[in-house]
mmCIF file of C-alpha atoms and ligand atoms in Angstrom:
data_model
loop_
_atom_site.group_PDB
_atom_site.id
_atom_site.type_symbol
_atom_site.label_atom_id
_atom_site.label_comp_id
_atom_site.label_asym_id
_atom_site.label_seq_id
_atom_site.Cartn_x
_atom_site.Cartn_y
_atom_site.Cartn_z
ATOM 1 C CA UNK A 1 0.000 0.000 0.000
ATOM 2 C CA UNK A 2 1.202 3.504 -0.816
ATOM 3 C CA UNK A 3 2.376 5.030 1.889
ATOM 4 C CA UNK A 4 0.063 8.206 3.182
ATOM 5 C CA UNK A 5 1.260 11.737 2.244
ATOM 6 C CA UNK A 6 1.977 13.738 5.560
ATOM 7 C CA UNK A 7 0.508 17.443 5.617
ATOM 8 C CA UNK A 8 2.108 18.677 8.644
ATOM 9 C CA UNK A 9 3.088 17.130 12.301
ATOM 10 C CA UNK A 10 2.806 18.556 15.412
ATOM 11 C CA UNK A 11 3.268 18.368 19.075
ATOM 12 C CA UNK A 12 0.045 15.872 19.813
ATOM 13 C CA UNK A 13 -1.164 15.293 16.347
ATOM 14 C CA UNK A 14 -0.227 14.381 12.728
ATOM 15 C CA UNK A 15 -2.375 15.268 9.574
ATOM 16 C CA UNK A 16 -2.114 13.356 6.537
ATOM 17 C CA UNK A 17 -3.335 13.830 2.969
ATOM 18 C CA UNK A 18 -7.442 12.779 2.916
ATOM 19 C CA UNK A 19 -8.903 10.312 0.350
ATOM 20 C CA UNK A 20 -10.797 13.347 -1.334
ATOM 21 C CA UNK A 21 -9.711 16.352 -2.491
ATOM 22 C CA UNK A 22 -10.567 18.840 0.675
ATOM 23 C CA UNK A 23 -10.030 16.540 3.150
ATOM 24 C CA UNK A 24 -7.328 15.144 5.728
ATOM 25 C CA UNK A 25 -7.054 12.182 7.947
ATOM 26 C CA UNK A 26 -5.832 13.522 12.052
ATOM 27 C CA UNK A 27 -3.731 11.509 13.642
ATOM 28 C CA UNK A 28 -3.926 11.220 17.465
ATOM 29 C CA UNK A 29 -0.564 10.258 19.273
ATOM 30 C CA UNK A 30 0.173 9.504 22.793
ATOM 31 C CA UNK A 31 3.094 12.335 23.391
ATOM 32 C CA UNK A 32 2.220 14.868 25.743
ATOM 33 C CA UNK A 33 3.719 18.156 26.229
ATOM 34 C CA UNK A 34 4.236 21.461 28.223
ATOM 35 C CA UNK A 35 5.614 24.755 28.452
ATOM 36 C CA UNK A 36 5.890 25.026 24.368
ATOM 37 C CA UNK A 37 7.643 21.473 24.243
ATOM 38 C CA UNK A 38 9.973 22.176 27.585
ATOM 39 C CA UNK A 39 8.550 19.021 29.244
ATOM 40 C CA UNK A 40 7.567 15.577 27.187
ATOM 41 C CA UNK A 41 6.374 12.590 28.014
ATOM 42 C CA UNK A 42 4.212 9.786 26.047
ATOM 43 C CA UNK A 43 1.574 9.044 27.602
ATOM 44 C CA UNK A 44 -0.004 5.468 26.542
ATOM 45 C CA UNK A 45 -3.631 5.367 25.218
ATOM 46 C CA UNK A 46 -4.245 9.504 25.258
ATOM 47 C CA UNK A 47 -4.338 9.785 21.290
ATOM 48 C CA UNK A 48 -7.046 7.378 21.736
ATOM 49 C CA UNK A 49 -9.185 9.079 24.307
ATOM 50 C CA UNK A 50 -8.780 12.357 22.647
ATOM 51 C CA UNK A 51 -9.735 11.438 19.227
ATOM 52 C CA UNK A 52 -13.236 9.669 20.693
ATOM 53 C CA UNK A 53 -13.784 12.692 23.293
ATOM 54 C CA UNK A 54 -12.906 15.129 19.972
ATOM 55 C CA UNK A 55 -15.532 13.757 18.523
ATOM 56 C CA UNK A 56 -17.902 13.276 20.882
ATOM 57 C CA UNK A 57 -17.544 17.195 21.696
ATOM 58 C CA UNK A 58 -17.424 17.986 17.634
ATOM 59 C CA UNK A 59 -20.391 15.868 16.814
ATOM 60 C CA UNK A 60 -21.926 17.509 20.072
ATOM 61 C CA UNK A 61 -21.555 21.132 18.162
ATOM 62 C CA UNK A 62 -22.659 20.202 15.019
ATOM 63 C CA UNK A 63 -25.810 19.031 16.797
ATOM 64 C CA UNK A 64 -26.455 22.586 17.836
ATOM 65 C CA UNK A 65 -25.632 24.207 14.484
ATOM 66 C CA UNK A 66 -22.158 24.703 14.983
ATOM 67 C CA UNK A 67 -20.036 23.673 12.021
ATOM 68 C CA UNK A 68 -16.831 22.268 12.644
ATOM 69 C CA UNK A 69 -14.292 20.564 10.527
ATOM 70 C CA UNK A 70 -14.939 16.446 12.078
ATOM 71 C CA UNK A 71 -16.693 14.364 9.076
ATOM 72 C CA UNK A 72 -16.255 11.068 10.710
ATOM 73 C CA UNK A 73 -13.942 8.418 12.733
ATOM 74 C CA UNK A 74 -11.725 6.447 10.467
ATOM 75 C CA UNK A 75 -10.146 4.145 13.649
ATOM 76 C CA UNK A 76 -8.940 4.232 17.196
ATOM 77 C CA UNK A 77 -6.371 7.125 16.675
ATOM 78 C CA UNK A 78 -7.740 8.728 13.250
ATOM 79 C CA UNK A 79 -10.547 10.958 12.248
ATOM 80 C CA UNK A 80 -11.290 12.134 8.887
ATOM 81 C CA UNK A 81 -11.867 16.158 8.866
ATOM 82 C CA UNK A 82 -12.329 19.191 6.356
ATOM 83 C CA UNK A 83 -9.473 20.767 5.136
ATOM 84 C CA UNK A 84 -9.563 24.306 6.291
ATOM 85 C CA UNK A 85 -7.451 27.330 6.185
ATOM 86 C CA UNK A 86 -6.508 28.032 9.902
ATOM 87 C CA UNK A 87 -6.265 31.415 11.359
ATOM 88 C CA UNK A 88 -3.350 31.730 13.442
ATOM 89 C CA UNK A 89 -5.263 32.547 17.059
ATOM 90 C CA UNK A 90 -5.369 29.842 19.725
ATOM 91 C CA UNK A 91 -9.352 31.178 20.978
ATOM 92 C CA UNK A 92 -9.497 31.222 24.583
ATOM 93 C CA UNK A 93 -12.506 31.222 26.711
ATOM 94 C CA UNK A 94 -12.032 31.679 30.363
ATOM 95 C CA UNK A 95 -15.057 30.895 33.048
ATOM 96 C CA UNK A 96 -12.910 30.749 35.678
ATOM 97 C CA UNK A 97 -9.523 32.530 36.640
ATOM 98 C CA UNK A 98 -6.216 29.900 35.906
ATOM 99 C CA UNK A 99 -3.169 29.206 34.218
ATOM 100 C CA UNK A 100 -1.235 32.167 32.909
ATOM 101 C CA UNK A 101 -4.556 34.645 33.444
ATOM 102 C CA UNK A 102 -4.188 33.749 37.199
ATOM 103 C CA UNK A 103 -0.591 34.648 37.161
ATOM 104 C CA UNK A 104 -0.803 37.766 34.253
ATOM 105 C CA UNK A 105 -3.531 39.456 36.919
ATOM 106 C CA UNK A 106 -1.998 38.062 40.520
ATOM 107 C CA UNK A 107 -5.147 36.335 40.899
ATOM 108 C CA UNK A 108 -6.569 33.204 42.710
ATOM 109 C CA UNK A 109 -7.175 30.133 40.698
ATOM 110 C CA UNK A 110 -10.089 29.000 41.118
ATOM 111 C CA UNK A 111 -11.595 32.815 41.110
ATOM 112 C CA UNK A 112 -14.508 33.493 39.934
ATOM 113 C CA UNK A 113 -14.531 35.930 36.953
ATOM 114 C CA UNK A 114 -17.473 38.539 35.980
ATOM 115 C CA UNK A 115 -18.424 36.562 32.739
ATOM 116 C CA UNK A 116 -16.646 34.474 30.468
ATOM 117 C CA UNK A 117 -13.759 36.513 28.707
ATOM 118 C CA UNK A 118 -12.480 35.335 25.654
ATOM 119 C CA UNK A 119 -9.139 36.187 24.657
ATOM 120 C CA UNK A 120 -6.609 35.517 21.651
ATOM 121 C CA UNK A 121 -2.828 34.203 21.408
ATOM 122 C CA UNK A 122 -0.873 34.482 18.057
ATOM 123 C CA UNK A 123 0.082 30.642 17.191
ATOM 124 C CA UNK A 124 3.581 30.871 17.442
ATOM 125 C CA UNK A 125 5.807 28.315 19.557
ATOM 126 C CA UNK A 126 8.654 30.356 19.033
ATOM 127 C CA UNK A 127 7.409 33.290 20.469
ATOM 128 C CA UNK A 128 5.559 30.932 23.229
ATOM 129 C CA UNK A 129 2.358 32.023 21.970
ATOM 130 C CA UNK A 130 1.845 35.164 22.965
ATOM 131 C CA UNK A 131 -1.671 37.090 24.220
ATOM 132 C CA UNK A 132 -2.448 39.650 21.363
ATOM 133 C CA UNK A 133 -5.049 42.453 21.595
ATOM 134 C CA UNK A 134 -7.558 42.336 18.401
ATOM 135 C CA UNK A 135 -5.660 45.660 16.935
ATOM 136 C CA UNK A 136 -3.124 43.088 16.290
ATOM 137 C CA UNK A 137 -5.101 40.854 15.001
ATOM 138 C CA UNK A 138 -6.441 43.169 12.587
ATOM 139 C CA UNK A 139 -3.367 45.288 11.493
ATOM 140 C CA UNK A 140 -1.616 41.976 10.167
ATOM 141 C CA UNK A 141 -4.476 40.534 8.132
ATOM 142 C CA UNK A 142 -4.958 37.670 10.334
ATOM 143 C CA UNK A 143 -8.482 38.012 10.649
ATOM 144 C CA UNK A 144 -10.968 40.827 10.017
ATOM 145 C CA UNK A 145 -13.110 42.583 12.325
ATOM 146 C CA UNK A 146 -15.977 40.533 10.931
ATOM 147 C CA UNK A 147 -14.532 37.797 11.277
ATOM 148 C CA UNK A 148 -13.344 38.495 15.265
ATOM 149 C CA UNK A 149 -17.024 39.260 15.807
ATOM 150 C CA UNK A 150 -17.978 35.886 14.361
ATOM 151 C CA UNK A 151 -15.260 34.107 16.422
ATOM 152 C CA UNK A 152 -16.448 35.730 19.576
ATOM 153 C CA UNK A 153 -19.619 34.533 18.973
ATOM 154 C CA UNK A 154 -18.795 30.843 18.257
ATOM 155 C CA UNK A 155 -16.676 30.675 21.135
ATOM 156 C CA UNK A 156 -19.239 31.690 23.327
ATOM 157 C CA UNK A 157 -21.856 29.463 21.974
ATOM 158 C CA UNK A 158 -19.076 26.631 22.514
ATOM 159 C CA UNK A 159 -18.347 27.873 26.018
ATOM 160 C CA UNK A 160 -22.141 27.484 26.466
ATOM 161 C CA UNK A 161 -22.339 23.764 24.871
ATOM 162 C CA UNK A 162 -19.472 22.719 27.062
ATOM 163 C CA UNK A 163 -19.843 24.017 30.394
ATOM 164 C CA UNK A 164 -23.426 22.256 30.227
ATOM 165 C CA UNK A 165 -22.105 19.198 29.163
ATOM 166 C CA UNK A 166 -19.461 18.951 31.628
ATOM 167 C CA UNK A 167 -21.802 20.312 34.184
ATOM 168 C CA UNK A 168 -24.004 17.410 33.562
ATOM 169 C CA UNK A 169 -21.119 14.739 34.869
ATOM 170 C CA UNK A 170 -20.201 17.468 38.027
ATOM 171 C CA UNK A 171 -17.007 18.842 35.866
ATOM 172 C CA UNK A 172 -16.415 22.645 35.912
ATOM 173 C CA UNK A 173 -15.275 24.193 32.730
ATOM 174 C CA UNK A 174 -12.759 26.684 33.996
ATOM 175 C CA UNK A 175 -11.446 27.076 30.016
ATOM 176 C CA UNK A 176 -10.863 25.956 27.072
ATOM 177 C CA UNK A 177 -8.919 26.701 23.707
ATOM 178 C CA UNK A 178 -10.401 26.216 20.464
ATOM 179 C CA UNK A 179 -9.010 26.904 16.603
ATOM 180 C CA UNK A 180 -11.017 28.280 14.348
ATOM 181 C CA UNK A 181 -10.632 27.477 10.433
ATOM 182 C CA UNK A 182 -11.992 29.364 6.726
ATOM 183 C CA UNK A 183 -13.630 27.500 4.664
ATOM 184 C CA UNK A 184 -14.776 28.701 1.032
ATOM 185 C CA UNK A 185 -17.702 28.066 -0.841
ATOM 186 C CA UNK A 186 -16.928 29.892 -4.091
ATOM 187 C CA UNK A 187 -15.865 33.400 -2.935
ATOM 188 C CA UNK A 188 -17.960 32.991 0.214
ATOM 189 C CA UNK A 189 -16.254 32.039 3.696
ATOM 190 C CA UNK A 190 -17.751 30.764 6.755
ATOM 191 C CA UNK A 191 -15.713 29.770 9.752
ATOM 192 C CA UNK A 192 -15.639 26.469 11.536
ATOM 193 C CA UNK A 193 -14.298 25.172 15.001
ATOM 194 C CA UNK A 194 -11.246 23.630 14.202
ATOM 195 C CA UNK A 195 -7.923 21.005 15.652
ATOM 196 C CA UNK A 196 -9.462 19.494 18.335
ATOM 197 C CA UNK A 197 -11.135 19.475 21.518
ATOM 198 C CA UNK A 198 -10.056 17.236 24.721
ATOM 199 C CA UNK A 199 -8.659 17.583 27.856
ATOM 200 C CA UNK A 200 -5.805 18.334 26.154
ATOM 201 C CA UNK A 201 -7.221 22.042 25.432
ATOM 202 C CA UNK A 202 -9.340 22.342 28.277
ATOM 203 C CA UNK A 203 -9.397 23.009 32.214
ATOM 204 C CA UNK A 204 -11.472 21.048 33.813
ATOM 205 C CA UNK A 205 -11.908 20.271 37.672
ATOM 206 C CA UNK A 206 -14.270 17.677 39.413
ATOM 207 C CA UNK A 207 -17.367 19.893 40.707
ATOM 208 C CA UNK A 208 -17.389 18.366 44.592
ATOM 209 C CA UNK A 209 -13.574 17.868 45.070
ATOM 210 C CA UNK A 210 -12.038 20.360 42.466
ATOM 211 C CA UNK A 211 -9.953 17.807 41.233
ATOM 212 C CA UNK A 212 -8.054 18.325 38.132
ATOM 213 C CA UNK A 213 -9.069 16.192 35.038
ATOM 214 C CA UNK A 214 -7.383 17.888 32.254
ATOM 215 C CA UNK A 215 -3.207 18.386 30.950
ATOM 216 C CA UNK A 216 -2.828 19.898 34.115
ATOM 217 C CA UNK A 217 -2.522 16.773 35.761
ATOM 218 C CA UNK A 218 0.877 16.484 33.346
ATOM 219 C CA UNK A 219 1.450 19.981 33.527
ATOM 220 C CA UNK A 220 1.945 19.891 37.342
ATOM 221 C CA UNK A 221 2.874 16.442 38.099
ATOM 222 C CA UNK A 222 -0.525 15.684 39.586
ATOM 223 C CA UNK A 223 -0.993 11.958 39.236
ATOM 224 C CA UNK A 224 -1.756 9.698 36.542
ATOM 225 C CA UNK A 225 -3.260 11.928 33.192
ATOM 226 C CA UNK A 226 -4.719 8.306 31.200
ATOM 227 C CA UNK A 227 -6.399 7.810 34.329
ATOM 228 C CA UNK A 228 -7.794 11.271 34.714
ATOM 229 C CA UNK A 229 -8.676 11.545 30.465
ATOM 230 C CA UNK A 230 -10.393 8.045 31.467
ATOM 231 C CA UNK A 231 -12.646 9.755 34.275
ATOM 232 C CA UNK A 232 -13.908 12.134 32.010
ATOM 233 C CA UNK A 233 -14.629 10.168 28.974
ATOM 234 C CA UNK A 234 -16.267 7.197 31.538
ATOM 235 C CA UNK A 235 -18.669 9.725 33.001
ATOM 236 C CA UNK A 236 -19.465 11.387 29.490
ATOM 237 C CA UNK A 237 -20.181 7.609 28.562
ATOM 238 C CA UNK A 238 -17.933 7.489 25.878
ATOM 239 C CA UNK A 239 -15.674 4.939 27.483
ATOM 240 C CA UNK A 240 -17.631 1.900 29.074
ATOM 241 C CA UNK A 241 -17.364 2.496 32.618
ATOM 242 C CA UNK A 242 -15.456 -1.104 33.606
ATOM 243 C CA UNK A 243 -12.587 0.131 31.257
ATOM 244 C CA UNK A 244 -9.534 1.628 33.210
ATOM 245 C CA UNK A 245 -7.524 2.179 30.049
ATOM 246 C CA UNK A 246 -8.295 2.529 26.663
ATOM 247 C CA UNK A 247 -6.158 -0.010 25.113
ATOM 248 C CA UNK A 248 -3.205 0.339 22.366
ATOM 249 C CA UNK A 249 -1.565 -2.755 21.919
ATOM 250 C CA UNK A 250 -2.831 -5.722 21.018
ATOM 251 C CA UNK A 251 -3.214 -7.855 23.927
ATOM 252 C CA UNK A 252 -2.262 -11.890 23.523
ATOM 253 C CA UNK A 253 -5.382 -13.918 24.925
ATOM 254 C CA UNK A 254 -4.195 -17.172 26.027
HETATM 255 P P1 TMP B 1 -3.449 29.278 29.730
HETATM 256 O O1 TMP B 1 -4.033 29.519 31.082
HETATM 257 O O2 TMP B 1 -2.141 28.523 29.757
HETATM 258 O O3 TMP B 1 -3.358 30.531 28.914
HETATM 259 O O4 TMP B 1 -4.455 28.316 28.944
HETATM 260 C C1 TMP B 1 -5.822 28.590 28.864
HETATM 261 C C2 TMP B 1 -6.551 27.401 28.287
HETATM 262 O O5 TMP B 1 -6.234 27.229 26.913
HETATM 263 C C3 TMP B 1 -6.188 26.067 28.959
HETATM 264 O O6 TMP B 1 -7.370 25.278 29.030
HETATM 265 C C4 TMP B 1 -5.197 25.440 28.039
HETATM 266 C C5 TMP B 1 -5.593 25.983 26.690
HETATM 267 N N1 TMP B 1 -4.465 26.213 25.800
HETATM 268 C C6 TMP B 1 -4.116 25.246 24.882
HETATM 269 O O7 TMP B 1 -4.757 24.188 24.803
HETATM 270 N N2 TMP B 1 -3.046 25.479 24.065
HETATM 271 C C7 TMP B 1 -2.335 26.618 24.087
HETATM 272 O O8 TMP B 1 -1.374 26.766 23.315
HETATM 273 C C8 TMP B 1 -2.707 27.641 25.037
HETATM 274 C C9 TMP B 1 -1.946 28.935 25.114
HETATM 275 C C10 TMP B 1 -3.775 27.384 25.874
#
């Protein structure tokens, strides 16, 4: 068999060329990272969990008229998607103050915040990804005020989406990242959610003990993170809940 072409690799996923024209196949793997590729680790059966909880989320959007780029699961690790043009913002949404908010404003995690705020970093490892205002944005080309207005507005509709879901199966949504993607039909472009969404992209913390279920965990040395990716997937009933890990080998049955 002809080997697959490869589009582009990253830190967590690869993306090869798709069977149609307009379409790739997204590769989960296991490797974990942090603090723009400082600390790795592989982490055995996360490509797997993500790509089912990406889609379960995905599929979950499209159900409310959100379009995103997910078409369909191929296998365990691979998803067939939309090819889209990205725009170079990682789309924040913060319910709750964390992470490098927390430490940008001296505040408390955990604090509460006056409504979600959604905020934008410029894609760039080199540069660590760095938080730009939307004059930015706007003044290189990477997006137009249109379409920040439209971004704003998906985000928040996602933000909605997930905090209920995850407030369903006593998770708090603290935030979440999300990529958003052009698509053209003819000269007219919508935009669709994008990459992927898992606990690799989220915050997310157990509603009655605030324990951490998301790349935290990994971030902070916290414990096991295919043990906390399994919590959430088992209580969104994605996973069956008798299974610990989601396998990755084939196991020899005697
Ligand atoms: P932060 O507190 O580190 O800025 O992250 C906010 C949220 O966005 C958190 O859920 C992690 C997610 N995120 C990513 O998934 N990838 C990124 O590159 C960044 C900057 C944030």
């Amino acid at each position: 068999m002809a080997r697959r072409k490869l589009i582009y690799e990253g830190k967590a996923k690869i993306l090869y060329e798709g069977p149609e024209p307009g379409t790739f196949v997204q590769y989960f793997k296991d490797d974990a990272t942090a603090y723009n590729a400082e600390k790795k680790a592989v982490i055995e059966g996360k490509g797997v969990l993500n790509n089912r909880l990406s889609e379960f989320f995905m599929l979950g959007l499209a159900g409310i008229g959100i379009p995103t780029h997910f078409i369909k699961r191929l296998n365990m690790r691979e998803q067939l998607i939309r090819q889209v043009e990205i725009i170079p913002l990682e789309v924040i949404v913060r319910n709750v103050a964390a992470g490098s908010m927390a430490k940008r404003m001296g505040m408390e995690e955990g604090a509460a915040l006056p409504r979600p705020i959604v905020e934008f970093s410029y894609k760039d490892d080199a540069l660590g990804d760095p938080l730009v205002p939307e004059e930015y944005i706007i003044a290189f080309g990477w997006a137009s005020q249109q379409d920040l207005d439209d971004i704003v507005s998906i985000a928040l509709r996602v933000n909605d989406f997930m905090s209920g879901i995850m407030h369903g199966v006593g998770i708090k949504l603290v935030d979440f990242k999300i990529e958003v993607g052009r698509v053209w039909d003819g000269d007219f472009q919508r935009l669709i959610v994008a990459d992927e969404i898992s606990p690799d992209s989220c915050r997310l913390w157990d509603v009655e003990t605030g324990q951490k279920l998301d790349k935290d965990v990994f971030r902070r040395d916290l414990g096991s993170l295919a043990d906390a990716y399994t919590e959430v997937a088992k209580r969104l009933g994605v996973l069956p809940s008798n299974v610990t890990h989601a396998p990755t080998k084939p196991t020899l049955i005697n």
